[in-house]
Coordinates of C-alpha atoms and ligand atoms in Angstrom, one line a residue:
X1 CA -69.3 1.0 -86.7
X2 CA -66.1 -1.1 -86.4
X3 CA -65.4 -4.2 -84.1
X4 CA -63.1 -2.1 -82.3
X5 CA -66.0 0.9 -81.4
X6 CA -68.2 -2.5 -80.7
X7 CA -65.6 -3.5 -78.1
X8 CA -65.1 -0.5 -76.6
X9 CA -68.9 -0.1 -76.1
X10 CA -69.1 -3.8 -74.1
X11 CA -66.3 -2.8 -72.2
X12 CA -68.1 0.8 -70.7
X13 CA -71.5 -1.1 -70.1
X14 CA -69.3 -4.4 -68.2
X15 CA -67.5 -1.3 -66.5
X16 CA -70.8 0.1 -65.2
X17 CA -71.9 -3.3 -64.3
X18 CA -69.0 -3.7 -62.4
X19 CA -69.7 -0.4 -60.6
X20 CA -73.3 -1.1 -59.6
X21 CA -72.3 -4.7 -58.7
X22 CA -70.4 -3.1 -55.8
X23 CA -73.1 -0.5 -55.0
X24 CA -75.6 -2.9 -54.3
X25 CA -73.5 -5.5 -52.8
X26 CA -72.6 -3.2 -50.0
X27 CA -76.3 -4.0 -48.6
X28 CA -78.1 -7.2 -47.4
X29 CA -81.6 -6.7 -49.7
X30 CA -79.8 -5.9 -52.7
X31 CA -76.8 -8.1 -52.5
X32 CA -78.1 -10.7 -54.5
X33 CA -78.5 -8.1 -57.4
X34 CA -75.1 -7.4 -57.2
X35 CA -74.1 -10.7 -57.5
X36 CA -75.9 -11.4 -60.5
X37 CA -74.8 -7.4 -61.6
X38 CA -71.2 -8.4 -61.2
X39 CA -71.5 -11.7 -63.2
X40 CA -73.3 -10.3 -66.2
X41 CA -70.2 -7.5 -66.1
X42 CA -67.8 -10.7 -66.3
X43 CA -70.0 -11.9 -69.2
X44 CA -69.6 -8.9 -71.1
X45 CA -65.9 -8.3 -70.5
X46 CA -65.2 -12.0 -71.6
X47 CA -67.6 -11.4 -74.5
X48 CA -66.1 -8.1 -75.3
X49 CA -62.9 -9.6 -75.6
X50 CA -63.6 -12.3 -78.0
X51 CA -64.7 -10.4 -80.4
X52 CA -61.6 -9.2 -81.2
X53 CA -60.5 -11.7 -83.7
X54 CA -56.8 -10.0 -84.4
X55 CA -55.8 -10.9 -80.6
X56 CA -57.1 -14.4 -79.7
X57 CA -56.7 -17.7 -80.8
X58 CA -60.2 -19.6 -80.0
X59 CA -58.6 -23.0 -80.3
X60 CA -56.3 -21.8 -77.1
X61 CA -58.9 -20.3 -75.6
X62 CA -61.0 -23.3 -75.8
X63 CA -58.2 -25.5 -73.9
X64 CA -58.1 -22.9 -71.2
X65 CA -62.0 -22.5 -70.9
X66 CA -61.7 -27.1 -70.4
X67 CA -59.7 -26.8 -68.0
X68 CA -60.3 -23.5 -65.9
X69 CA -64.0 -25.4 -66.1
X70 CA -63.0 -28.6 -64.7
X71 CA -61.0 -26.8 -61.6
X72 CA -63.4 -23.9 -61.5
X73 CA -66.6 -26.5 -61.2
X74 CA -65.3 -28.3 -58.0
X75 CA -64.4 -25.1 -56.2
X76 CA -67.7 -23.4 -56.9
X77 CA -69.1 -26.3 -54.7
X78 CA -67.0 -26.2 -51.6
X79 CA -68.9 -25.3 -48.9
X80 CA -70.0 -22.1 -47.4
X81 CA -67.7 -22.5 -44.3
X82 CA -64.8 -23.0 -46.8
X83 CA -65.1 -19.4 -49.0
X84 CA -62.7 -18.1 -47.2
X85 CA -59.9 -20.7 -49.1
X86 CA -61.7 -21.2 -52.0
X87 CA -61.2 -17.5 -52.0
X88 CA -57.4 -17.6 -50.8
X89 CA -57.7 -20.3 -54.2
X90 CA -59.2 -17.9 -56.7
X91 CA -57.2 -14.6 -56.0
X92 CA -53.6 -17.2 -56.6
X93 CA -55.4 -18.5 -59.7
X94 CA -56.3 -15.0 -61.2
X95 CA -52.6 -13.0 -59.7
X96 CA -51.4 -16.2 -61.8
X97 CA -52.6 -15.7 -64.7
X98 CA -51.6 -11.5 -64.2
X99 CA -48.1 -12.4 -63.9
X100 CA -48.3 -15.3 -66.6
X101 CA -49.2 -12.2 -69.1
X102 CA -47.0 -9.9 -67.6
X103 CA -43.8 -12.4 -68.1
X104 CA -45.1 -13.3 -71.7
X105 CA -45.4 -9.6 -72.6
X106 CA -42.1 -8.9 -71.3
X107 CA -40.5 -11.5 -73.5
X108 CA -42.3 -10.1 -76.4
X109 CA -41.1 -7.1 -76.4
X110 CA -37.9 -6.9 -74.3
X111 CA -35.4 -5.2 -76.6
X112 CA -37.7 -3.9 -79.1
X113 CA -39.0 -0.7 -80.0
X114 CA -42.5 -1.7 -78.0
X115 CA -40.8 -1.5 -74.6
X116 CA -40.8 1.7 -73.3
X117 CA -39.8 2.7 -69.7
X118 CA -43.2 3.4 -68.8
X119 CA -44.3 0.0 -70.3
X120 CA -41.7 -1.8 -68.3
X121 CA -42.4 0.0 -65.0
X122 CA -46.4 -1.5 -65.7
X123 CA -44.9 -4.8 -66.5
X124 CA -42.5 -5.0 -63.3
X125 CA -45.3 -3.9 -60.8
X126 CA -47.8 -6.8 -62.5
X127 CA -45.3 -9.2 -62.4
X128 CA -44.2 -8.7 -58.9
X129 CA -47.7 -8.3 -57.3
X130 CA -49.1 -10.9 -59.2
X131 CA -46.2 -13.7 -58.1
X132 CA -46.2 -12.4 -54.7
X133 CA -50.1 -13.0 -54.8
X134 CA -49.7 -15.8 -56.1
X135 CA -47.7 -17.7 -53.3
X136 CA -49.0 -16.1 -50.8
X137 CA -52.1 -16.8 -51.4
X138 CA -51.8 -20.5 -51.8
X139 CA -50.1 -20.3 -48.5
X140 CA -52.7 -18.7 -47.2
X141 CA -55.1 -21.9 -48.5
X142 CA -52.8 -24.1 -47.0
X143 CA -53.1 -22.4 -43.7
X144 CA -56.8 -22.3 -43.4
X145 CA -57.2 -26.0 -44.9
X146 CA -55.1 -26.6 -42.2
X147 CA -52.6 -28.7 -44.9
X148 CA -49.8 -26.0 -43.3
X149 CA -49.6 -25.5 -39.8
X150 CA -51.7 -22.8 -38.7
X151 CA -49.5 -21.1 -36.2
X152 CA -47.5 -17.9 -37.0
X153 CA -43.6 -19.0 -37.6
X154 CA -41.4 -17.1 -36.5
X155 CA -37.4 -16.3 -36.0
X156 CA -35.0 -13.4 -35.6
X157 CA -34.7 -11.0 -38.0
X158 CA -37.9 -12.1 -39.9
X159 CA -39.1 -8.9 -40.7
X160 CA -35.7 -7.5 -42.4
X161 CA -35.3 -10.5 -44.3
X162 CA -38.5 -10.3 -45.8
X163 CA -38.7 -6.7 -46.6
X164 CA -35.1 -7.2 -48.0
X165 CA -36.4 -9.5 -50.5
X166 CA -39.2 -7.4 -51.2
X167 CA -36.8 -4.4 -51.7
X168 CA -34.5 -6.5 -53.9
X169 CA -37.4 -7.5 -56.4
X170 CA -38.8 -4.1 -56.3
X171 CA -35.0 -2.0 -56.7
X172 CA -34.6 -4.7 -59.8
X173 CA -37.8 -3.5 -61.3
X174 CA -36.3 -0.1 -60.9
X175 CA -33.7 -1.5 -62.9
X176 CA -34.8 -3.0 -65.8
X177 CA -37.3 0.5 -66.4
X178 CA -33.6 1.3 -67.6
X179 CA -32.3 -2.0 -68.5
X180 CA -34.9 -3.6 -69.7
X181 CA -33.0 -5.9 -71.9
X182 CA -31.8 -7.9 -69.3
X183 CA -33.8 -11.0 -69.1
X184 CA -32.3 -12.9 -66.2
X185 CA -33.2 -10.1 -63.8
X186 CA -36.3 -10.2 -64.8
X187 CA -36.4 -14.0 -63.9
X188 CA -34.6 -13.2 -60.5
X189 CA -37.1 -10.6 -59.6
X190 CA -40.3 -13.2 -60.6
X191 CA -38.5 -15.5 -58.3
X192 CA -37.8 -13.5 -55.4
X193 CA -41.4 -12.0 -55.9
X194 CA -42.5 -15.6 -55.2
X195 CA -40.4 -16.3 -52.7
X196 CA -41.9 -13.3 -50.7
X197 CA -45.3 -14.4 -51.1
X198 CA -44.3 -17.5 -49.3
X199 CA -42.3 -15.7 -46.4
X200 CA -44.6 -13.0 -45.8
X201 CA -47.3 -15.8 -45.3
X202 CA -45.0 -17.7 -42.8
X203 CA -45.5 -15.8 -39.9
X204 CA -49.4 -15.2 -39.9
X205 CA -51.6 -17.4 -38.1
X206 CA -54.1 -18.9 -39.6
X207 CA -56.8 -17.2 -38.0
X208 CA -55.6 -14.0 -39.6
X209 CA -55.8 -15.5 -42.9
X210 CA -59.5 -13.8 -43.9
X211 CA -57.7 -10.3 -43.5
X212 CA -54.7 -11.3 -45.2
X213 CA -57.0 -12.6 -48.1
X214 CA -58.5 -10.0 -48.2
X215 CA -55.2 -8.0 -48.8
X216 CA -53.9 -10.0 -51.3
X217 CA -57.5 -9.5 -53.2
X218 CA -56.1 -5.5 -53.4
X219 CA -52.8 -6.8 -54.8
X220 CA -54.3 -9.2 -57.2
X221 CA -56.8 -6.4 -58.6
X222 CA -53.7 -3.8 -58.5
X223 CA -51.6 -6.1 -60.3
X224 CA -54.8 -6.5 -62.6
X225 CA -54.5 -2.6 -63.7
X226 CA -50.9 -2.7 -64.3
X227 CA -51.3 -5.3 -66.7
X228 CA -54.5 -3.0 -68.5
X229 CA -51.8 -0.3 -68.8
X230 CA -49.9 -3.2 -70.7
X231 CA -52.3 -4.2 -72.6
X232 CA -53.7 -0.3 -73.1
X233 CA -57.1 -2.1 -71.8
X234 CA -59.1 -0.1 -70.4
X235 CA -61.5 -2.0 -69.0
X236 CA -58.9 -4.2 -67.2
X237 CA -57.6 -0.6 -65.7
X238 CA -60.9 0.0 -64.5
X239 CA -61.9 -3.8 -63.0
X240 CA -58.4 -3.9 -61.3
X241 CA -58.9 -0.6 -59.9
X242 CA -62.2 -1.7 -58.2
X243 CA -61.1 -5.0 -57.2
X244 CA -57.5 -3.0 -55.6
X245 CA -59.3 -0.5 -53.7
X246 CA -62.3 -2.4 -52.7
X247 CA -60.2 -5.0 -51.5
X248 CA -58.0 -2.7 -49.3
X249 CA -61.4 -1.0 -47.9
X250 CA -62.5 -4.6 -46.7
X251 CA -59.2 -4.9 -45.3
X252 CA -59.1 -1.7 -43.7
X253 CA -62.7 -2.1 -41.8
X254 CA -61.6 -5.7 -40.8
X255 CA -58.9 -4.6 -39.1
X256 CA -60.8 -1.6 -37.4
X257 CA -63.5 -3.6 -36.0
X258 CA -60.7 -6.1 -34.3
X259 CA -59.1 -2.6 -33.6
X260 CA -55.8 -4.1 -34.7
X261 CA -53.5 -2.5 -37.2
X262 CA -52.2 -3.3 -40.9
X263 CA -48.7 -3.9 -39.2
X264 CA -49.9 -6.3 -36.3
X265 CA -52.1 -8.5 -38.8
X266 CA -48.7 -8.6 -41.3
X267 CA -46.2 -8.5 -38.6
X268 CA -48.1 -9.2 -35.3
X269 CA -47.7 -13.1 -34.9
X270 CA -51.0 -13.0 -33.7
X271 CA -52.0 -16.5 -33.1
X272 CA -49.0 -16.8 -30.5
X273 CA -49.6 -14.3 -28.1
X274 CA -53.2 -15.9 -28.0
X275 CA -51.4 -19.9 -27.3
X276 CA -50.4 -18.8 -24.0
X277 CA -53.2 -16.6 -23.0
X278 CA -55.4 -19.5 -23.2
X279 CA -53.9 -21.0 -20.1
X280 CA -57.1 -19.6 -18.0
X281 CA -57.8 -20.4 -14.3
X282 CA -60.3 -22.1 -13.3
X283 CA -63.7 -20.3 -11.9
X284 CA -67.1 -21.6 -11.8
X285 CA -69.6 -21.0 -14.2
X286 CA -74.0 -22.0 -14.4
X287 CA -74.7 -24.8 -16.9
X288 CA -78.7 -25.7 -17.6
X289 CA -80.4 -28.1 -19.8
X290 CA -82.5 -27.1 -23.0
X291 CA -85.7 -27.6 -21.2
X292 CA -84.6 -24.6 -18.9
X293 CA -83.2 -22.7 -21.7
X294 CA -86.6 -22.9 -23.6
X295 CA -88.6 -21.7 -20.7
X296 CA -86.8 -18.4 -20.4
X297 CA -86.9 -18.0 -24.0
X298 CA -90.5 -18.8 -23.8
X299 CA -91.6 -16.6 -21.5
X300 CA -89.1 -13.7 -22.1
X301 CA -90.9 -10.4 -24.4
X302 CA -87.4 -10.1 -26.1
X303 CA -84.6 -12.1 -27.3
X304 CA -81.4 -10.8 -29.1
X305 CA -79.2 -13.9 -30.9
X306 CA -75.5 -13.3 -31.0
X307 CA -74.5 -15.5 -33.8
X308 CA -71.1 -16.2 -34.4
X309 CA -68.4 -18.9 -36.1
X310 CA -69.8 -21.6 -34.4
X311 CA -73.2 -21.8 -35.7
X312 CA -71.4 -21.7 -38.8
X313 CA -69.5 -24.5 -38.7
X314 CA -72.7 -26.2 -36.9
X315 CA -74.8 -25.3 -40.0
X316 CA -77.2 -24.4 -37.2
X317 CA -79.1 -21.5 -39.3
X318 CA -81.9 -23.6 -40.3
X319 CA -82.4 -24.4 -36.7
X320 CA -82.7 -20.7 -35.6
X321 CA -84.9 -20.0 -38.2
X322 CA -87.2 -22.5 -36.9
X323 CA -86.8 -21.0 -33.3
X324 CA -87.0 -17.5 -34.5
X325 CA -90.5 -18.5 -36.2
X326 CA -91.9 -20.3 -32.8
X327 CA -90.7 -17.2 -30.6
X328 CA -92.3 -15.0 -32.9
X329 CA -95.4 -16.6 -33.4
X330 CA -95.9 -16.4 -29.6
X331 CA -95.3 -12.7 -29.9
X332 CA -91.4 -13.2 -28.6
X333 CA -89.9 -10.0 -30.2
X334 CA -86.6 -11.9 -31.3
X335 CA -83.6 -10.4 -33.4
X336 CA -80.2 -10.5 -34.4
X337 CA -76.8 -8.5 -33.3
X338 CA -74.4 -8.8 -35.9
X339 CA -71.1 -8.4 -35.3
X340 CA -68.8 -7.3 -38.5
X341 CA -66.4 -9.8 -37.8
X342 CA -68.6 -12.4 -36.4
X343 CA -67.6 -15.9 -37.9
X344 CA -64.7 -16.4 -40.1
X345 CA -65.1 -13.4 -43.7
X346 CA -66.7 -10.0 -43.4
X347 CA -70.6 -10.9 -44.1
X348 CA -70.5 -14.3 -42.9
X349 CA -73.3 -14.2 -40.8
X350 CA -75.4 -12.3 -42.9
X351 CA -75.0 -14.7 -45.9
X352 CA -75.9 -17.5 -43.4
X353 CA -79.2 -15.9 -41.9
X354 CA -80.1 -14.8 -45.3
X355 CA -79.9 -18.2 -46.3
X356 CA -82.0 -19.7 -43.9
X357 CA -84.5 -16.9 -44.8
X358 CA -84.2 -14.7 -41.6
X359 CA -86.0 -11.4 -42.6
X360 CA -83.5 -8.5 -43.0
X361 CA -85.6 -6.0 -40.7
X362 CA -84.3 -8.3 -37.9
X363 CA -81.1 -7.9 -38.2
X364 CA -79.4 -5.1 -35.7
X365 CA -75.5 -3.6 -36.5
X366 CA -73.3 -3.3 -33.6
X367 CA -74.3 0.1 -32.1
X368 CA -77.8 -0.8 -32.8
X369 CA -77.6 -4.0 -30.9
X370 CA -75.8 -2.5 -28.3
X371 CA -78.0 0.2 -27.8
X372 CA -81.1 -2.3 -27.1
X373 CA -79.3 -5.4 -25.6
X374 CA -80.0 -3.3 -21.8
X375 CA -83.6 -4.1 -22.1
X376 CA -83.2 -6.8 -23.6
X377 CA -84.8 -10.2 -21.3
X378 CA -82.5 -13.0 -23.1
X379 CA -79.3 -12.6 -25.0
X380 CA -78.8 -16.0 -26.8
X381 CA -75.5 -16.2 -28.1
X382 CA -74.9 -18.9 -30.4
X383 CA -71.3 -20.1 -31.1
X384 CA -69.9 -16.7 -30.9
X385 CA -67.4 -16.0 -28.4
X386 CA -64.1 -13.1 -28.7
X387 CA -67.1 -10.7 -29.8
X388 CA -68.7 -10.9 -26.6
X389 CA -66.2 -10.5 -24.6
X390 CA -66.4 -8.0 -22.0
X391 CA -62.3 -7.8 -21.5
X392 CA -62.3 -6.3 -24.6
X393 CA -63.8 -3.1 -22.9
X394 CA -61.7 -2.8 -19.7
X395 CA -58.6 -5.3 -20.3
X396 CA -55.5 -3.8 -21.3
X397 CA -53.6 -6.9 -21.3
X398 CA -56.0 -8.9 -23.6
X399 CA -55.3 -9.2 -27.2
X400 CA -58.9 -7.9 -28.3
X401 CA -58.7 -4.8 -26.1
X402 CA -59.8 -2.0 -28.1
X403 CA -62.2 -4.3 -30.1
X404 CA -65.3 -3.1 -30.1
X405 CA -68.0 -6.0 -28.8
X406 CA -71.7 -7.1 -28.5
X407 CA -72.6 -5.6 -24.7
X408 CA -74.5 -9.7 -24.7
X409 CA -73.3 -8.5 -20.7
X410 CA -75.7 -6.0 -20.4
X411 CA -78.9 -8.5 -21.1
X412 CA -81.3 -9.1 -18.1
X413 CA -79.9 -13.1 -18.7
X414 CA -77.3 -14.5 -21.0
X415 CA -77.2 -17.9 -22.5
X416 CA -74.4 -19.1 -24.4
X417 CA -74.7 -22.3 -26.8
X418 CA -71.1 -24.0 -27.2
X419 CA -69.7 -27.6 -26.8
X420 CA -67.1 -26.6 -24.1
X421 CA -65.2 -23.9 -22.4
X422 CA -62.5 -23.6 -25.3
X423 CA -61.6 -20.3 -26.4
X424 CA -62.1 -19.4 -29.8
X425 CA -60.6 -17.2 -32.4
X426 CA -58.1 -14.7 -30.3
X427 CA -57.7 -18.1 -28.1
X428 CA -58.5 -16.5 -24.7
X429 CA -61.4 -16.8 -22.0
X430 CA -64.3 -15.2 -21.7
X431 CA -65.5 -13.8 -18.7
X432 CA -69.1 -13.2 -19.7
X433 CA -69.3 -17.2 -19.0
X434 CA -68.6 -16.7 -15.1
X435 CA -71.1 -13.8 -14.7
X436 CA -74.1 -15.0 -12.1
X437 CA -76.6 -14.2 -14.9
X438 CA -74.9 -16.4 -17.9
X439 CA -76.0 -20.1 -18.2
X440 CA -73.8 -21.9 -20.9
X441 CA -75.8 -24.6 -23.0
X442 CA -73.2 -27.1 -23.7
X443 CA -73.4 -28.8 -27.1
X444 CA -73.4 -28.7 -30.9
X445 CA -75.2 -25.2 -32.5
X446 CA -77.3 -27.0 -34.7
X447 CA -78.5 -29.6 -32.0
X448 CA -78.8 -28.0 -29.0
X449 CA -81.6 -25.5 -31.0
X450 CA -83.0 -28.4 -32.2
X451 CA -83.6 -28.5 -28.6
X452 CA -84.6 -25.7 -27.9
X453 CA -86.6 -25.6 -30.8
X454 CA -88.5 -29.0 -29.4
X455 CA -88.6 -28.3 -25.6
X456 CA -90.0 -24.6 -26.3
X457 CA -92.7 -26.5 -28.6
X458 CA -93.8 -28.6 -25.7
X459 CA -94.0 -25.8 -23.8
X460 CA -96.0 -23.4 -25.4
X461 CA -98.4 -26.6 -25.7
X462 CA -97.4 -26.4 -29.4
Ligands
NAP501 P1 -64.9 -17.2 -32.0 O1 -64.4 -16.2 -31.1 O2 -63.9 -17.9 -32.9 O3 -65.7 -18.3 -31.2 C1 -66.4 -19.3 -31.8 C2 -66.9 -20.2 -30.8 O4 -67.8 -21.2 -31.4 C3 -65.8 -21.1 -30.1 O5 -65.6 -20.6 -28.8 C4 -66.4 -22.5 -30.1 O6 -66.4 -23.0 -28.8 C5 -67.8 -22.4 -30.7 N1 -68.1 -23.5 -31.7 C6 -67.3 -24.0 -32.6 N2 -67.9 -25.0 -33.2 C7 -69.1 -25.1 -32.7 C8 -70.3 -25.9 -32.8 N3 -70.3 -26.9 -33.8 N4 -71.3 -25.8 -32.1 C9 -71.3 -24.8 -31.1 N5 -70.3 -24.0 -30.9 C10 -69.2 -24.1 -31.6 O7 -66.0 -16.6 -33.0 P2 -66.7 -15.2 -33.1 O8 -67.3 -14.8 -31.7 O9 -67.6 -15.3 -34.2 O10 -65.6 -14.2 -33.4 C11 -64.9 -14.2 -34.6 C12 -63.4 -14.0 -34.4 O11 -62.8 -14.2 -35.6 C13 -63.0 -12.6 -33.9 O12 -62.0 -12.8 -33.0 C14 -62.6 -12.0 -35.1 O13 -61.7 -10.9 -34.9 C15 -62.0 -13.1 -35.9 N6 -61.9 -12.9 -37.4 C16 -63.0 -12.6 -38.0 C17 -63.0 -12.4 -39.4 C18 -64.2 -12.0 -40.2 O14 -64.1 -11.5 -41.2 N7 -65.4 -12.4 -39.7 C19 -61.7 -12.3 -40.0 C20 -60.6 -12.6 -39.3 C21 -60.7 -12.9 -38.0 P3 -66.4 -24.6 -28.5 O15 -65.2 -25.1 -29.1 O16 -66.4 -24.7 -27.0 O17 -67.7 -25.1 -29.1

């Protein structure tokens, strides 16, 4: 058998690989399998391809591997609150390199026999999305790094100009199918494809950015399968396929479990309308101390924890892990409501809990939750705020109406860990904290349930 049948046969096991990667990442006990799954389908795609000796040069290759190695190391170890941008990072490294190979095929073969139209339609849809990406995705780093300015910027006329631009890249794609000869349109269409990425950015806030990551993960993959249509790789056809429609999927149940649309995330502005709904009047709310706090849990027969961005950035998960074991041990049934967009990416919260070891089985989805939290003696929500909010039930005027919630209202008492009465995400108030059966816990996640964690040992004579 030749090296090419060799090849091929890599390429249809990394292809499965890929596959079942997904499969069993779509679930908390398997995702680690996936994980590694996915990675060992890398391996063989990589491996696969250098063993083709009539298409690579390993001297280039090893300059590339250097240095993708000594960017690739530090971002591997930025920390779990920062995926999202390593994220935003990776997706405007890989459209890069798409369009990179899209530009250098084109200049290969412009005006020779090895362009035809069909070719040069591939090779204009690469090299658009994967610019576009590109930009936009670093933009999108910026934004949640907070190097840019996070709030949505926006003018008259925004919208036209940027789907003008868009349409002018795309109608000179259409062109060069045709005319494929003419070089500086192709360079005009790269450029306005970056410039797009960079205006389409402009006028999301940051707090949309996981979404619009998300998004750009689709484009990036779709981008991806042009170029395998290039190339005539098959695998790359397959990988980019994934990676586009899983990408848009994600995309698509992010935005229904904020119940918000493709268009308002793109074109919404989001992050404005929630600056001046923030301006809340005042009403009194119950505070209590973590020696209070520990008592009810104490004595309470069940607890449900609302997680949420806050005992993210707090790192608290280690704490409630060491709270969940106390609770349990004294036969306090305690578990977990997880919201799917709890926290700042689609699993966040899972990740988290799964790394501080929190058994799966305790782990409720939304209607699950939802369904329980009635008889429920103690909802503990921990850092979480817009997906508790009981205006998004009733409130027409609020910017999460529609979005589905945690009913944490419906407990017999609610306790809320934060360090103040700040909004978060959607930047508006929440009126579970003014209900006569909420007591908010003021303070950092991670050391107010070290409190807890103490006071409810004293008290249980522990
Ligand atoms: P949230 O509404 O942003 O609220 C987080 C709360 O955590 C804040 O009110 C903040 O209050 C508190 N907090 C921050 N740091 C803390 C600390 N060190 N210790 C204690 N508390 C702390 O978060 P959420 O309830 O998880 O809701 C997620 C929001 O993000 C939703 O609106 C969702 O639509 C949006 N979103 C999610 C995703 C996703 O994929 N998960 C993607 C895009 C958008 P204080 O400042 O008072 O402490």
């Amino acid at each position: 058998m030749g090296a090419e049948s060799w090849i091929q046969i890599v390429y249809v096991l990394s292809a499965v690989c890929f596959i079942l990667a997904l499969h069993w990442l779509s679930s908390v006990p398997t995702a680690r399998r996936g994980v590694l799954t996915g990675v060992l389908g890398m391996a063989l795609a990589v491996g696969g391809t250098l063993l083709n000796p009539g298409l690579v040069s390993y001297k280039w290759i090893a300059v590339a591997f250097v240095i993708g190695s000594v960017i690739g190391v530090p971002m591997a170890m930025m920390p779990m609150t920062a995926v999202p941008q390593r994220t935003a990072l990776s997706h405007a490294f890989g459209a890069l390199a798409a369009a990179l190979v899209g530009t250098a095929e084109y200049f290969l073969r412009a005006g020779t026999a090895h362009m035809d139209r069909i070719t040069m339609g591939a090779l204009a849809i690469e090299v658009i999305l994967g610019f576009l990406t590109f930009t936009a995705s670093l933009m999108a780093f910026g934004k949640l790094q907070e190097i840019l300015p996070q709030r949505p910027i926006t003018y008259r006329g925004q919208n036209f100009v940027n789907l003008g631009i868009l349409g002018a890249a795309v109608a000179l794609g259409g062109y060069l199918v045709v005319h494929s000869g003419s070089t500086s349109l192709f360079l005009l269409m790269g450029g306005l494809s970056l410039a797009f990425g960079i205006l389409l950015i402009i006028p999301i806030g940051g707090a949309d950015m996981p979404t619009v990551i998300s998004l750009l993960n689709s484009y990036a993959g779709l981008s991806a399968a042009a170029m395998g249509f290039v190339l005539d790789n098959k695998l790359l056809i397959i990988a980019g396929s994934l990676d586009g429609s899983s990408g848009l999927i994600l995309s698509i149940i992010m935005c229904k479990a904020m119940n918000r649309s493709f268009s308002n995330v793109l074109f919404g502005a989001f992050g404005q309308v929630a600056a001046t709904a923030s301006a809340a009047e005042q009403k009194s709310h119950r505070s209590a101390s973590a020696e209070e706090a520990a008592s009810l849990l104490v004595n309470a027969s069940s607890v449900m924890v609302v997680p949420g961005y806050g005992m993210a950035a707090a790192q608290a998960q280690h704490k409630v892990r060491e709270l969940y074991d106390l609770l349990t041990e004294k036969g306090v049934k305690m578990r977990f409501a997880i919201h799917p967009v709890a926290g700042r990416m689609p699993g966040h919260m899972n990740v988290l809990l799964a790394e501080a070891d929190i058994p799966y089985d305790s782990l409720l989805e939304l209607e699950e939750a939802n369904s329980e939290l009635p008889q429920t003696d103690v909802a503990l929500v921990i850092g979480a705020n817009d997906v508790t909010n009981p205006a998004a039930r009733h409130d027409k005027g609020s910017p999460i109406y529609g979005m589905p919630i945690i009913d944490t209202d419906k407990a017999r008492t609610v306790m809320v860990i934060k360090r103040s009465m700040n909004p978060g995400f959607a930047g508006v108030d929440n009126e579970l904290y003014y209900l006569d059966r909420t007591l908010m816990l003021f303070g950092d996640a991670k050391s107010f349930v070290g409190e807890l964690v103490k006071e409810a040992e004293i008290q249980s004579g522990g």
